[in-house]
CSV table of N, CA, C and O in Angstrom, one decimal:
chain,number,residue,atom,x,y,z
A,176,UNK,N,72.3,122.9,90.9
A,176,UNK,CA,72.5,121.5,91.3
A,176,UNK,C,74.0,121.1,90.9
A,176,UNK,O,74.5,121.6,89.9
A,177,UNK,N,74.7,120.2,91.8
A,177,UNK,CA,75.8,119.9,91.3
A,177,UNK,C,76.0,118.1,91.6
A,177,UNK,O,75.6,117.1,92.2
A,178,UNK,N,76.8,118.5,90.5
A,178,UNK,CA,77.2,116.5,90.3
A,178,UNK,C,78.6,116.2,90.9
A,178,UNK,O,79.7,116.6,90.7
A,179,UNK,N,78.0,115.1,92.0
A,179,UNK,CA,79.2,114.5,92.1
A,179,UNK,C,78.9,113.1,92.2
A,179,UNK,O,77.9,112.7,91.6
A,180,UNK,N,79.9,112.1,93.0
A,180,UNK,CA,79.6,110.7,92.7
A,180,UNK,C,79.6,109.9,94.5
A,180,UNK,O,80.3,110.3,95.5
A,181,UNK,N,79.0,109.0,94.6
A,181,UNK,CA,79.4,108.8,95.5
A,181,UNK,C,79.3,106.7,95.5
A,181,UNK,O,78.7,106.1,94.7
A,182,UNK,N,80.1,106.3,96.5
A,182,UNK,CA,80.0,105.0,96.6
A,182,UNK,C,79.2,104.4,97.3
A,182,UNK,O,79.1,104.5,98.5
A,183,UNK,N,78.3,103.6,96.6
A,183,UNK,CA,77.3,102.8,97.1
A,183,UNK,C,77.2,101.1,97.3
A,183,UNK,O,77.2,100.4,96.3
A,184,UNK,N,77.3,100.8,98.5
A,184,UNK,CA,76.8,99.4,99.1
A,184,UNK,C,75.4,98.5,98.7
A,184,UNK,O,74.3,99.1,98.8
A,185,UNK,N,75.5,97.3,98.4
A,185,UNK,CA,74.1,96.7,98.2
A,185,UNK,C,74.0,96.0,99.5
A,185,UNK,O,74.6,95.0,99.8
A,186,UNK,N,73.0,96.4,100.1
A,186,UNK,CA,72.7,95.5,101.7
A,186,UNK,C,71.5,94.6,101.1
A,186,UNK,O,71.0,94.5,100.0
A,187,UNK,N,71.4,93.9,102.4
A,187,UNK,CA,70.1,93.0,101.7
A,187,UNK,C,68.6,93.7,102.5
A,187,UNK,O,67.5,93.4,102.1
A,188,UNK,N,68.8,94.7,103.5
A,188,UNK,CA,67.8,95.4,103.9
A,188,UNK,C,67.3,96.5,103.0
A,188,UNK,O,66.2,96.6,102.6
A,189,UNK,N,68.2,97.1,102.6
A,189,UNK,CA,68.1,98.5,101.7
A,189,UNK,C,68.6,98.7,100.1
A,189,UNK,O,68.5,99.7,99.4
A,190,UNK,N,68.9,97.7,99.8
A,190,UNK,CA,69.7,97.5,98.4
A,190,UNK,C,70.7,98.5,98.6
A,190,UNK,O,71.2,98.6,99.7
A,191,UNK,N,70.9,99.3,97.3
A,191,UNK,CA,72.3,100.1,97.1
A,191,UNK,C,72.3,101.5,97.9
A,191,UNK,O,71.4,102.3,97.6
A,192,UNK,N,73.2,101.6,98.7
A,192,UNK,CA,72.9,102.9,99.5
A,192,UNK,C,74.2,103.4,100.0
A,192,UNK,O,75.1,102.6,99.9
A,193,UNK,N,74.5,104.8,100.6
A,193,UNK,CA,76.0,105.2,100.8
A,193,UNK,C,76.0,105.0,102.2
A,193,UNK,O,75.5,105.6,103.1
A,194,UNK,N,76.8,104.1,102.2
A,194,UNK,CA,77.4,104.0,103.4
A,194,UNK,C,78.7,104.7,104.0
A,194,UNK,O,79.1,104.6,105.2
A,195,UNK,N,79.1,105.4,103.1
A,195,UNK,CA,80.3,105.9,103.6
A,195,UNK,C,80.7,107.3,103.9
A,195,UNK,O,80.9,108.0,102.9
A,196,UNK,N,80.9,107.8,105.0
A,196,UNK,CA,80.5,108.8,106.0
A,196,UNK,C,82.2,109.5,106.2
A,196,UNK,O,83.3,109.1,105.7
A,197,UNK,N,81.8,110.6,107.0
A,197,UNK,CA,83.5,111.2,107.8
A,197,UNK,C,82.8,111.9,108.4
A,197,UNK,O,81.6,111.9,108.2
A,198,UNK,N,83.5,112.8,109.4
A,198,UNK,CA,82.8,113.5,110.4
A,198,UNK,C,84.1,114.9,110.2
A,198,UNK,O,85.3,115.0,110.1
A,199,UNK,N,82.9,115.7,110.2
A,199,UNK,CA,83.2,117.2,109.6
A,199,UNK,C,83.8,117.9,111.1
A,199,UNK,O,84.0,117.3,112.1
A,200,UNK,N,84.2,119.3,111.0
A,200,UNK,CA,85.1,119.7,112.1
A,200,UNK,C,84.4,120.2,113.0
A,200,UNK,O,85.0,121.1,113.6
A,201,UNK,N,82.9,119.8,113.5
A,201,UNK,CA,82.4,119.9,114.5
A,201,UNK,C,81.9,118.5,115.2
A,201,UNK,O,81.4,118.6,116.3
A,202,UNK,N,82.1,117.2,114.4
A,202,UNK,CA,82.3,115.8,115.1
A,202,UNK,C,81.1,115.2,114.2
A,202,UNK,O,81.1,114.0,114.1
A,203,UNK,N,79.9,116.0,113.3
A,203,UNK,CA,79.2,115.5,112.6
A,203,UNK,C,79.4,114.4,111.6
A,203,UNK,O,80.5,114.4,110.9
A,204,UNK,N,78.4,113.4,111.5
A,204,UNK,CA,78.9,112.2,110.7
A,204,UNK,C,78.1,113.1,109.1
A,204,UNK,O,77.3,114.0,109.2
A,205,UNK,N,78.7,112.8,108.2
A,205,UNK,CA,78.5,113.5,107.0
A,205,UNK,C,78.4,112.7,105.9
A,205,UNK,O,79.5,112.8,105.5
A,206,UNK,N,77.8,112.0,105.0
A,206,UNK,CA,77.9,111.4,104.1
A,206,UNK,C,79.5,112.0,103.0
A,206,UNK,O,79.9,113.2,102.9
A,207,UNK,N,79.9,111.0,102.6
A,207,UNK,CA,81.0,111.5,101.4
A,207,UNK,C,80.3,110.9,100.6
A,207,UNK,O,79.4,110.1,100.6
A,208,UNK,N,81.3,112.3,99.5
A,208,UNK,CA,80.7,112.2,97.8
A,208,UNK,C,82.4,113.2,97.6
A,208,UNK,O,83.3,113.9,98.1
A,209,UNK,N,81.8,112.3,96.0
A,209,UNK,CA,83.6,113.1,95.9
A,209,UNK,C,83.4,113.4,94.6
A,209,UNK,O,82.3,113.1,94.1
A,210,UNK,N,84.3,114.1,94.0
A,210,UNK,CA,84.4,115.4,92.4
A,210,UNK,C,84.3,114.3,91.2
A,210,UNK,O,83.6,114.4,90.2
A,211,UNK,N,85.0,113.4,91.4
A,211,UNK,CA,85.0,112.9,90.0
A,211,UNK,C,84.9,111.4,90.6
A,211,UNK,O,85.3,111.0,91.7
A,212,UNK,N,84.3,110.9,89.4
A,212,UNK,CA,84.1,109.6,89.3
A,212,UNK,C,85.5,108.7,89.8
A,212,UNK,O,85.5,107.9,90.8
A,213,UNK,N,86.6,109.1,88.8
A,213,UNK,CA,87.9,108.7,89.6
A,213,UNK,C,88.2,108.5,90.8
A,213,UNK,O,88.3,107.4,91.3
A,214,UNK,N,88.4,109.8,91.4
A,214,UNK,CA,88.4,109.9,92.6
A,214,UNK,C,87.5,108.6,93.6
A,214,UNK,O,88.0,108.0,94.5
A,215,UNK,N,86.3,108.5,93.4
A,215,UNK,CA,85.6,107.5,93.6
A,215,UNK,C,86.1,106.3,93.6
A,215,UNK,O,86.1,105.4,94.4
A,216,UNK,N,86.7,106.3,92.4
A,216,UNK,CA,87.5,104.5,92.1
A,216,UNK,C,88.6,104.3,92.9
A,216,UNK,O,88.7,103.2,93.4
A,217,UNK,N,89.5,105.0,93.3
A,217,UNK,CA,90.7,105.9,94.0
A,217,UNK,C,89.8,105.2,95.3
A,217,UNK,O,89.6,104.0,95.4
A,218,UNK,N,89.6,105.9,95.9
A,218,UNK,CA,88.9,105.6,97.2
A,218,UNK,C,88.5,104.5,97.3
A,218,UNK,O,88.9,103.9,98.3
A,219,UNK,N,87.7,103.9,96.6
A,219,UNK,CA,87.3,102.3,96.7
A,219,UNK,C,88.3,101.3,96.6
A,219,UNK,O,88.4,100.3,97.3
A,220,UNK,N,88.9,101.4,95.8
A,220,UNK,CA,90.2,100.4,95.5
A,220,UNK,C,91.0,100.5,96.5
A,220,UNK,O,91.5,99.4,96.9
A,221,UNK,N,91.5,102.2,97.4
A,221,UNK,CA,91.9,101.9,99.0
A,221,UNK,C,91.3,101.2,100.0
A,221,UNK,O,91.8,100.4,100.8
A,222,UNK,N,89.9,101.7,99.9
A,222,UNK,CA,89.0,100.3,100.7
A,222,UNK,C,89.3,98.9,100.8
A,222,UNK,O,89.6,98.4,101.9
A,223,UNK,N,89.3,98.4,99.7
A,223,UNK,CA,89.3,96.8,99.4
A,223,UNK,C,90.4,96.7,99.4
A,223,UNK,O,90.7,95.5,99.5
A,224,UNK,N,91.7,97.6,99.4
A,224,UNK,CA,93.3,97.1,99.1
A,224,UNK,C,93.3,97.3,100.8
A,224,UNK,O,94.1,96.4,101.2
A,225,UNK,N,92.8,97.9,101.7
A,225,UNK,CA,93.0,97.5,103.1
A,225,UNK,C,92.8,96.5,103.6
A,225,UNK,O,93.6,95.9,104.2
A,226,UNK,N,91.4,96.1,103.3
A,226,UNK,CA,90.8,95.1,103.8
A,226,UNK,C,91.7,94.3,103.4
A,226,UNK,O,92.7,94.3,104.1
A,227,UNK,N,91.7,93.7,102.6
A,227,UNK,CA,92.5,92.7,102.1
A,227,UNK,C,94.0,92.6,102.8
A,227,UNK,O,94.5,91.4,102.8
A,228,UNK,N,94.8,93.6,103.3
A,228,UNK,CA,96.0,93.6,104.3
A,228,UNK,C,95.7,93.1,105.4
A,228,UNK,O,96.4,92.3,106.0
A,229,UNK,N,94.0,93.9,106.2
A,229,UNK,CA,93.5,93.6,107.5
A,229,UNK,C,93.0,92.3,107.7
A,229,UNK,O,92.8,91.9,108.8
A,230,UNK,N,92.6,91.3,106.5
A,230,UNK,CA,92.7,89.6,106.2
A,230,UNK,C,93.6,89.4,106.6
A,230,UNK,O,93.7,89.3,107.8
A,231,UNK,N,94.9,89.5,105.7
A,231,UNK,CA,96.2,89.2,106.0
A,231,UNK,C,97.0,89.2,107.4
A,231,UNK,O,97.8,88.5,107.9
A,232,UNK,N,96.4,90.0,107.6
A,232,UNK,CA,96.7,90.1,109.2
A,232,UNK,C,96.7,89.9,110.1
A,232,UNK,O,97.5,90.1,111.0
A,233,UNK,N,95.4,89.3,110.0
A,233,UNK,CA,94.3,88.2,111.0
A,233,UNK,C,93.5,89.2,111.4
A,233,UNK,O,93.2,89.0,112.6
A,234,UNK,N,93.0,90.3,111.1
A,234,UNK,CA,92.6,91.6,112.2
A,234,UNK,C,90.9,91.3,111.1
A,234,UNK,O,89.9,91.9,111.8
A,235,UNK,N,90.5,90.8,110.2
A,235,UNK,CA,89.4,90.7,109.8
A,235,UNK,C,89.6,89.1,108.9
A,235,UNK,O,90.5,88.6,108.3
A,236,UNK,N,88.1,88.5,109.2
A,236,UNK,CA,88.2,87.3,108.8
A,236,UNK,C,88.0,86.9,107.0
A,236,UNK,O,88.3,85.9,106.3
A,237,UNK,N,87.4,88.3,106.6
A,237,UNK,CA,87.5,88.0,104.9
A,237,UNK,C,87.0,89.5,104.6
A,237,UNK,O,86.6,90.3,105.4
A,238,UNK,N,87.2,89.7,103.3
A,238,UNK,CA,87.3,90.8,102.7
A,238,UNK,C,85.6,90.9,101.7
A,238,UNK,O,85.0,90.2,100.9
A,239,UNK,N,85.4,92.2,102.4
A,239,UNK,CA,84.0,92.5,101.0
A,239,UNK,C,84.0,92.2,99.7
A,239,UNK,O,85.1,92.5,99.2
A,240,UNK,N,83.3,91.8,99.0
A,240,UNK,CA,82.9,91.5,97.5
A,240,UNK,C,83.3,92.8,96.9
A,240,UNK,O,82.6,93.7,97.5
A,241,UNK,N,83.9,93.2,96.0
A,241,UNK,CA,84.3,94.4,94.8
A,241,UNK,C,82.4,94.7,94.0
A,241,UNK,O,81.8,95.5,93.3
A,242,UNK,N,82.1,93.5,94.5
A,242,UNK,CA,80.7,93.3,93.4
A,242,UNK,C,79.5,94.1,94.5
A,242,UNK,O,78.4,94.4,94.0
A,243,UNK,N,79.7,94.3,95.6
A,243,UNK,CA,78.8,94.7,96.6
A,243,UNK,C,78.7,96.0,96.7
A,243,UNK,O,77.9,96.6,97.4
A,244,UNK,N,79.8,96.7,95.6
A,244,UNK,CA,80.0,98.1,95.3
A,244,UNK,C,79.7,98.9,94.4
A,244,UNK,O,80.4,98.6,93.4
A,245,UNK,N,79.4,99.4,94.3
A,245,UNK,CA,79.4,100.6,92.6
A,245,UNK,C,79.2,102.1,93.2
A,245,UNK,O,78.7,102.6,94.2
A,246,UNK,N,80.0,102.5,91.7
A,246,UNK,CA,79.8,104.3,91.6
A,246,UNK,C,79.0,104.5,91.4
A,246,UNK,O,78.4,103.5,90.9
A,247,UNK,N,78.4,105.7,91.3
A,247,UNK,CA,77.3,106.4,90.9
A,247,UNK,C,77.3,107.9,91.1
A,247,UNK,O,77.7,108.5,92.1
A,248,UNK,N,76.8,108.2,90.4
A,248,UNK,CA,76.6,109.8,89.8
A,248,UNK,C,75.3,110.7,90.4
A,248,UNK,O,74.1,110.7,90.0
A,249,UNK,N,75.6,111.4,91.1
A,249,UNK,CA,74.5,111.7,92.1
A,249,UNK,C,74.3,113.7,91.7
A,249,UNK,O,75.2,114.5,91.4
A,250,UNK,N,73.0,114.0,91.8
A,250,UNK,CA,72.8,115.9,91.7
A,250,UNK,C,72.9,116.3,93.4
A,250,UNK,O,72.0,115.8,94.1
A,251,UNK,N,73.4,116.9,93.9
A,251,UNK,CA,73.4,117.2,95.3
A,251,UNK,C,72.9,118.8,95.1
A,251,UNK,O,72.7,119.5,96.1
């Protein structure tokens, strides 16, 4: 088994769950999980530091809650 971490969304349908995907070199949507917890925070903090430009922008009308998110430590 191996540990990695992955970022999870609290919906109001599903509670906390990974929302966050890429599509591998055959066009497959793929759940992401990443090596270290860091890396995780890395990634999230790009998230919300986008959004928050794409507010600014006018291109989105407000930015997700930082609180709607957490890491977690997952066995794959």
């Amino acid at each position: 088994m191996q540990v990695k971490y992955e970022v999870q969304e609290f919906t109001l349908c599903d509670g906390w769950v990974n929302n966050w995907s890429f599509n591998d070199d055959d066009g497959e949507s793929r759940p992401s999980y990443f090596q270290t917890q860091k890396d995780a925070e890395i990634a999230l903090k790009w998230f919300l530091d986008d959004c928050e430009e794409e507010v600014e922008a006018g291109n989105m009308v407000d930015c997700p809650d930082k609180e709607d998110f957490r890491i977690v430590e997952v066995q794959l």
